mmCIF file of C-alpha atoms in Angstrom:
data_model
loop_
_atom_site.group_PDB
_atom_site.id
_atom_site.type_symbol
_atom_site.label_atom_id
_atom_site.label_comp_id
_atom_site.label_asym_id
_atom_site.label_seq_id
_atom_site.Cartn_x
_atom_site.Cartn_y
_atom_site.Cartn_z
ATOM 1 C CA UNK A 3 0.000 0.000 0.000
ATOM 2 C CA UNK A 4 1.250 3.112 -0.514
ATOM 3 C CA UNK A 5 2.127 6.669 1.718
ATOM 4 C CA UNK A 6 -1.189 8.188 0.426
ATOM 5 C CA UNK A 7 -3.188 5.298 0.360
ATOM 6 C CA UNK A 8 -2.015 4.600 3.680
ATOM 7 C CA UNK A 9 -3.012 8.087 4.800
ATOM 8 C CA UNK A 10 -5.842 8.395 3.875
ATOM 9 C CA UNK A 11 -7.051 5.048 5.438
ATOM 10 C CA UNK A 12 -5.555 5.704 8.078
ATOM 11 C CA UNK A 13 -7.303 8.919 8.650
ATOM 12 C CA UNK A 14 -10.775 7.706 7.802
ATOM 13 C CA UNK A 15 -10.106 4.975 10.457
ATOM 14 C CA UNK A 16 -9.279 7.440 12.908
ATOM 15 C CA UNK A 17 -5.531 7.560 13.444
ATOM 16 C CA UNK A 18 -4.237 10.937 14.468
ATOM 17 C CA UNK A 19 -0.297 11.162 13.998
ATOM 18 C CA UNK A 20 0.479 14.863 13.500
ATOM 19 C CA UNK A 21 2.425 13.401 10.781
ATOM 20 C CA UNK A 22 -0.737 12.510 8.488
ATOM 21 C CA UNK A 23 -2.986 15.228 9.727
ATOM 22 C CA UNK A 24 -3.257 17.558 7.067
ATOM 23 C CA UNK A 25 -3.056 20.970 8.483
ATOM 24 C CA UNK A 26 -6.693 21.997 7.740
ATOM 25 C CA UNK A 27 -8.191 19.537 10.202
ATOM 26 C CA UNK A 28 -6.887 21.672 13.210
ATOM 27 C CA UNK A 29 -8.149 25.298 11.480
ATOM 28 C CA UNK A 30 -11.411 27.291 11.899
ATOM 29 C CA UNK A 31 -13.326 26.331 7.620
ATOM 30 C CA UNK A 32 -12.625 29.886 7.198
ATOM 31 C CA UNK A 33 -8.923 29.927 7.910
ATOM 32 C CA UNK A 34 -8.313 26.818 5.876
ATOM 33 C CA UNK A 35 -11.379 28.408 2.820
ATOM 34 C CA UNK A 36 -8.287 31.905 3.393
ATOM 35 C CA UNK A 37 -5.952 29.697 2.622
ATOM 36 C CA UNK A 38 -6.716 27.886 -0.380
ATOM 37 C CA UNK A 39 -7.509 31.226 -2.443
ATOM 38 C CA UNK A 40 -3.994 33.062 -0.450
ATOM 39 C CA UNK A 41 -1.757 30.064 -1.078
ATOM 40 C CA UNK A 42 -3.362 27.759 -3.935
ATOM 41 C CA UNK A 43 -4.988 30.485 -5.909
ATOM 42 C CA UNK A 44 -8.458 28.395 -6.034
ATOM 43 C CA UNK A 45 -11.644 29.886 -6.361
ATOM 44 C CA UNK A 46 -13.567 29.011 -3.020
ATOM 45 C CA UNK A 47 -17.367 29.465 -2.299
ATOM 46 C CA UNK A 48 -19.509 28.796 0.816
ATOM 47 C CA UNK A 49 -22.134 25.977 0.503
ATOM 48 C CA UNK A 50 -24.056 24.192 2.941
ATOM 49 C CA UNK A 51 -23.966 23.235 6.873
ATOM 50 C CA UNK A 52 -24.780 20.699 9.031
ATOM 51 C CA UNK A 53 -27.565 22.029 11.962
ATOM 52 C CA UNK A 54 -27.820 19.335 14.926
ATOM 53 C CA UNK A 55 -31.718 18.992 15.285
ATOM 54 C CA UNK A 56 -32.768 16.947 17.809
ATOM 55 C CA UNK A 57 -29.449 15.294 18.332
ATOM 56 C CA UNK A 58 -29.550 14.256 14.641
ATOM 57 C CA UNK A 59 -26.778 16.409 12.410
ATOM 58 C CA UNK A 60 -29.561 17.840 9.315
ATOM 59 C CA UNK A 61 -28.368 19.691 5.837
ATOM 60 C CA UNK A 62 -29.590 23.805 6.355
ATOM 61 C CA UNK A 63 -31.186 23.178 3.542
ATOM 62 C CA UNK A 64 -33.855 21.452 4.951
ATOM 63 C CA UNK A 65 -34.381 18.801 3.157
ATOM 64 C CA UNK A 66 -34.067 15.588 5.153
ATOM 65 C CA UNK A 67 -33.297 13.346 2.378
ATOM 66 C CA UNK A 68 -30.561 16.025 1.148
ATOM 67 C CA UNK A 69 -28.180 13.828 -0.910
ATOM 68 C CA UNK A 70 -24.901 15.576 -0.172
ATOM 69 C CA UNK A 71 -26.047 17.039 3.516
ATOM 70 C CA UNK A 72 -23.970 20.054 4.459
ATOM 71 C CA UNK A 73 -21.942 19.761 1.416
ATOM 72 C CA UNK A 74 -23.569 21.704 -1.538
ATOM 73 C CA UNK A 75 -24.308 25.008 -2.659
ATOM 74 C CA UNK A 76 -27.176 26.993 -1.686
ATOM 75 C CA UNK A 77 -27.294 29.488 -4.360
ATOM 76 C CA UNK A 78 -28.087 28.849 -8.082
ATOM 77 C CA UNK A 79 -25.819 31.544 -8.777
ATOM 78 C CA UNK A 80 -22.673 29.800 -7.221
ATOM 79 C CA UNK A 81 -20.456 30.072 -9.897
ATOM 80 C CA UNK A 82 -20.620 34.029 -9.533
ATOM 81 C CA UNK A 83 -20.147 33.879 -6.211
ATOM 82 C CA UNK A 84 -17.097 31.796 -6.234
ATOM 83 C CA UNK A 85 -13.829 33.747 -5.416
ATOM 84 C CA UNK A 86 -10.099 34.033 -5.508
ATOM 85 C CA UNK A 87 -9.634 36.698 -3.030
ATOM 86 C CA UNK A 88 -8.527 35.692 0.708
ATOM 87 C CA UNK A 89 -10.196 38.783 1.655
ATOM 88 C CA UNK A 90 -13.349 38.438 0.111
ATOM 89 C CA UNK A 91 -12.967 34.830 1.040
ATOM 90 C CA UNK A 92 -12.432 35.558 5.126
ATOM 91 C CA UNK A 93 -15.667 38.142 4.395
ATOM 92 C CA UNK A 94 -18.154 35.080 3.099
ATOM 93 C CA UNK A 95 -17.116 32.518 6.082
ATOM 94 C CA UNK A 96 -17.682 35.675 8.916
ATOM 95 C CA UNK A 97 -21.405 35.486 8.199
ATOM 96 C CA UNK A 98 -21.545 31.415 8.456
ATOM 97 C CA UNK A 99 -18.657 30.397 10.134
ATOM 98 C CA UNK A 100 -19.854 26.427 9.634
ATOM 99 C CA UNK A 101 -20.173 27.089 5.915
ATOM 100 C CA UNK A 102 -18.608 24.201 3.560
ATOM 101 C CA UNK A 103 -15.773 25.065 1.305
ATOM 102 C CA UNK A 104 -16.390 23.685 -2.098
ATOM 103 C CA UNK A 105 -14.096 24.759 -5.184
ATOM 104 C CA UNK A 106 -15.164 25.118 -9.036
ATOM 105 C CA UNK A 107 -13.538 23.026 -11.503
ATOM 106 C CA UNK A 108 -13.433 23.836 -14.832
ATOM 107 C CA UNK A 109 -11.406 27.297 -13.971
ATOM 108 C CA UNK A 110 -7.834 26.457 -11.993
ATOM 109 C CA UNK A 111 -8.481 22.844 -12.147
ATOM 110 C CA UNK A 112 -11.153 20.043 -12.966
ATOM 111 C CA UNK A 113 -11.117 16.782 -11.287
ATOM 112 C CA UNK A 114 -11.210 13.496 -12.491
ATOM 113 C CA UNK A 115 -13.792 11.430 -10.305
ATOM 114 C CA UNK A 116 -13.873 7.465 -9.698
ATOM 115 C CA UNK A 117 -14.790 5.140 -6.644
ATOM 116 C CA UNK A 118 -12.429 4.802 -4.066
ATOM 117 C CA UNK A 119 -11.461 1.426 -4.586
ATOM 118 C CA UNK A 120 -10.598 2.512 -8.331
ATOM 119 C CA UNK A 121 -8.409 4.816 -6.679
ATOM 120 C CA UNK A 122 -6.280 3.235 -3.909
ATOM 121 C CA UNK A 123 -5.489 1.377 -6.955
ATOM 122 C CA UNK A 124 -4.391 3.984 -9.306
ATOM 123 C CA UNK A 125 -2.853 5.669 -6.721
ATOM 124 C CA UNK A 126 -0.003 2.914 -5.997
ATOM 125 C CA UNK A 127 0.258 2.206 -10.085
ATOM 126 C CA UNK A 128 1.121 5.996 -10.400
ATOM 127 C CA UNK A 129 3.385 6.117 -7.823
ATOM 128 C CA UNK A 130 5.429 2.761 -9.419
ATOM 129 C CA UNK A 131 5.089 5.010 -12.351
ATOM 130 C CA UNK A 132 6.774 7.827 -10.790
ATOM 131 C CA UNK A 133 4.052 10.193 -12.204
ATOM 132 C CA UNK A 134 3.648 13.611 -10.619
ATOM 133 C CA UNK A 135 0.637 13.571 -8.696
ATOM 134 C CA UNK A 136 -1.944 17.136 -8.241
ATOM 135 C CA UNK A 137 -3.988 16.920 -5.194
ATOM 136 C CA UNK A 138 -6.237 13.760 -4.998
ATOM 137 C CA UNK A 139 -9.266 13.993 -2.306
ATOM 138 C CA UNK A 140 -11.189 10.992 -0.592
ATOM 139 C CA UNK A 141 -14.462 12.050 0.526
ATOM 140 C CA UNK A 142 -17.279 9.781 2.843
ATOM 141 C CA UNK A 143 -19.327 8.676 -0.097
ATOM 142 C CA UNK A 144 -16.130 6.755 -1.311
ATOM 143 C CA UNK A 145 -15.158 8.304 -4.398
ATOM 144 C CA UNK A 146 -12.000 10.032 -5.179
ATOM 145 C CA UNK A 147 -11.182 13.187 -6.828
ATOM 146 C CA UNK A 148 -7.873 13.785 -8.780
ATOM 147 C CA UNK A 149 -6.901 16.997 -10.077
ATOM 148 C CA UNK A 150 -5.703 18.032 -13.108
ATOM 149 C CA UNK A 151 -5.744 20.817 -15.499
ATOM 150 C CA UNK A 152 -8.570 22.603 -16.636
ATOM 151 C CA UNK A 153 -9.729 21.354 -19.960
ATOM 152 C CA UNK A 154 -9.818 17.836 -19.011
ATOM 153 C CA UNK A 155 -13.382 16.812 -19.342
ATOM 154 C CA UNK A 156 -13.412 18.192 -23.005
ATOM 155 C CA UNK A 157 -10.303 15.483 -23.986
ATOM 156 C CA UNK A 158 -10.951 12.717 -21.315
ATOM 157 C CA UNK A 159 -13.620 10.728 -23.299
ATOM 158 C CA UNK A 160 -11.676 10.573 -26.305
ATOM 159 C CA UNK A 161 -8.568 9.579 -24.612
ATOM 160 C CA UNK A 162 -10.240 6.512 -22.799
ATOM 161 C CA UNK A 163 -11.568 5.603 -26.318
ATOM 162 C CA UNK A 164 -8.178 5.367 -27.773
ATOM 163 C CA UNK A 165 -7.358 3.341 -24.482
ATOM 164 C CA UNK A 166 -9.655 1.062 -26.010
ATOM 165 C CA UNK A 167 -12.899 1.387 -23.265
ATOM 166 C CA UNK A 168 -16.613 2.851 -23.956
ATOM 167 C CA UNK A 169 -16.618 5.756 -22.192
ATOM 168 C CA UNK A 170 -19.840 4.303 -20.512
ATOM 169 C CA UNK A 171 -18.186 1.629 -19.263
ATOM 170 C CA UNK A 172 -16.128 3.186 -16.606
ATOM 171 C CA UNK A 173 -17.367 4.558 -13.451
ATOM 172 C CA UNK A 174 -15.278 7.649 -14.325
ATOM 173 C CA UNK A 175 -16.552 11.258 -14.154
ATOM 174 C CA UNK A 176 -14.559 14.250 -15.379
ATOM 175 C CA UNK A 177 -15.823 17.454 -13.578
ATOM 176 C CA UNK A 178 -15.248 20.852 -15.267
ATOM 177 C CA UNK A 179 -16.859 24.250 -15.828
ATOM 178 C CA UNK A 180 -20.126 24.110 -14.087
ATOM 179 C CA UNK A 181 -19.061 21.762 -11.385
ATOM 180 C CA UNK A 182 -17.321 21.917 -8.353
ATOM 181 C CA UNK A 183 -15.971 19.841 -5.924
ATOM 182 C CA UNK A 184 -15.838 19.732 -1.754
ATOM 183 C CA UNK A 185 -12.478 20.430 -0.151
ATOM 184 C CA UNK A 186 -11.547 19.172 3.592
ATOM 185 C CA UNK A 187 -12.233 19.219 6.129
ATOM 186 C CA UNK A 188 -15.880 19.400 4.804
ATOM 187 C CA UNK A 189 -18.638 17.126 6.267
ATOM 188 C CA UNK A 190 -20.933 14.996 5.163
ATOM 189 C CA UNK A 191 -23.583 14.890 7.613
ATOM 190 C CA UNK A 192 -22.687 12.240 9.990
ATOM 191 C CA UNK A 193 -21.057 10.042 7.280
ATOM 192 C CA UNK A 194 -16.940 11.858 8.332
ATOM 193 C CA UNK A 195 -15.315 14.187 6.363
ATOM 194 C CA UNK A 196 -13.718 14.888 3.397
ATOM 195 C CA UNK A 197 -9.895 14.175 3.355
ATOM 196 C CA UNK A 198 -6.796 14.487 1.487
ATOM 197 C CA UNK A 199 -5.422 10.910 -0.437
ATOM 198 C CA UNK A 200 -2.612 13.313 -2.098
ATOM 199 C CA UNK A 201 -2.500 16.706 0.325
ATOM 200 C CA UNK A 202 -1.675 19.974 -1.547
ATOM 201 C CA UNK A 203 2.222 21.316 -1.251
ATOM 202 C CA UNK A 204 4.571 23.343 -3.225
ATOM 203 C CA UNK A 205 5.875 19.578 -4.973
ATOM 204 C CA UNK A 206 2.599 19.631 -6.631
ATOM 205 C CA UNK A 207 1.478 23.504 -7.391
ATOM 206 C CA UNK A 208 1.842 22.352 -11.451
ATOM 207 C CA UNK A 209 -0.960 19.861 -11.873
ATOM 208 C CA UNK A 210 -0.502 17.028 -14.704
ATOM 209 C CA UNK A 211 -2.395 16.881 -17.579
ATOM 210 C CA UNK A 212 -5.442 14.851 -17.925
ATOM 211 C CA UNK A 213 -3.102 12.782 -20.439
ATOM 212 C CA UNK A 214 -0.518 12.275 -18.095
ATOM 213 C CA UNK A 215 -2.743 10.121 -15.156
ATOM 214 C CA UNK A 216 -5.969 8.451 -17.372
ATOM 215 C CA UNK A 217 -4.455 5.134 -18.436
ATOM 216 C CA UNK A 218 -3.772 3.816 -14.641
ATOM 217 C CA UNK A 219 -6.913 5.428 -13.656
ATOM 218 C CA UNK A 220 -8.706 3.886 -16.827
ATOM 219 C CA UNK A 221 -6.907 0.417 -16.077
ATOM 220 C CA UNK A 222 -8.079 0.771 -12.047
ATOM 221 C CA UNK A 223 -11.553 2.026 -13.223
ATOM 222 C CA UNK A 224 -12.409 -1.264 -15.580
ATOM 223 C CA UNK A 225 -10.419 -3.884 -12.548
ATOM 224 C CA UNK A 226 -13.012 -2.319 -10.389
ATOM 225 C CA UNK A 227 -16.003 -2.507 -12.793
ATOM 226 C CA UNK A 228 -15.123 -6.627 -13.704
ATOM 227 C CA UNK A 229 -15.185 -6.838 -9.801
ATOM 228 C CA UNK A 230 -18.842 -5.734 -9.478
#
């Protein structure tokens, strides 16, 4: 298994060595929201929040069967309110401190999205490759979120067609303009948090092309579809 994979499961079981601890876990969401636009340049919005009702941790947007609770936006205008400024940033968590941070793709990055199990196992084939990873997060709902350049989800289906799959036949999701993505230490309602499998750091500030990581994440996305 290897260092990320091993952090991150590590993590999710509950381990808490300072060592795999990504720094966000022990800031304020608006401190760690400041940070990503101050020191990753990301565009960063406030979504939703978890509100304990009767004991039992419920989306603000009231709707009790809320598929993503406390972890979506609550504006249809999101995309316009989405900013790079730390200032403007520290301004939007103020008036809902408990506010998730969730991050556009499609304008500094878009992510390429695939079950968990997909990617433990793409993870450990890229590092044998000795590819340069971006950011990769793990979130409760087991999928796994790799970031790349912007631009990907235009070239992605075409480049698992020349690795010789359907498209449709991999549980593999390319999110760009329009989308976005939750960034730790987010919750989903009682289900944990989402985490980093590859933590951001000045090795990784240049994010690989889509090009450069598809074929092990193609290859670990149809192993984990012959599985099922």
């Amino acid at each position: 298994m290897t260092r990320a994979v091993e952090t991150c499961v590590e993590e999710t079981m509950g381990v808490t060595s300072a060592a795999q601890i990504p720094k966000q876990r022990g800031e304020a969401l608006q401190d760690t929201a400041v940070r990503y636009a101050e020191e990753r340049h990301w565009d960063v919005f406030p979504g939703a929040w978890l509100e304990s009702v009767e004991g039992t941790w419920r989306c603000s947007c009231g709707e009790a069967a809320c598929p993503a609770p406390g972890a979506h936006p609550v504006r249809d205008d999101w995309p316009t309110q989405a900013t790079g400024s730390a200032t403007v940033a520290r301004r939007m968590w103020a008036k809902q401190s408990n506010a998730s941070i969730l991050l556009p793709t499609g304008r500094t990055f878009d992510a390429i999205d695939v079950p968990e199990t997909a990617g433990f196992l793409a993870l450990a084939r890229m590092e044998r490759m000795e590819l340069t990873l971006g950011p990769v997060t793990c979130t409760p709902d087991r999928r796994m979120q790799f970031f790349v350049l912007p631009g990907a989800s235009a070239k992605v289906p075409d480049l698992v067609r020349k690795l010789g799959w359907p498209p449709a036949a991999l549980d593999l999701v390319t999110l760009g303009e329009g989308a976005y993505v939750a960034a730790p230490p987010t919750r989903f309602g009682a289900s944990g948090a989402v985490q980093w499998a590859n933590r951001p750091t000045p090795a990784n500030r240049w994010l690989p092309d889509a090009e450069e990581v598809i074929s092990p994440l193609s290859y670990a996305c149809g192993r984990d579809s012959r599985r099922k």
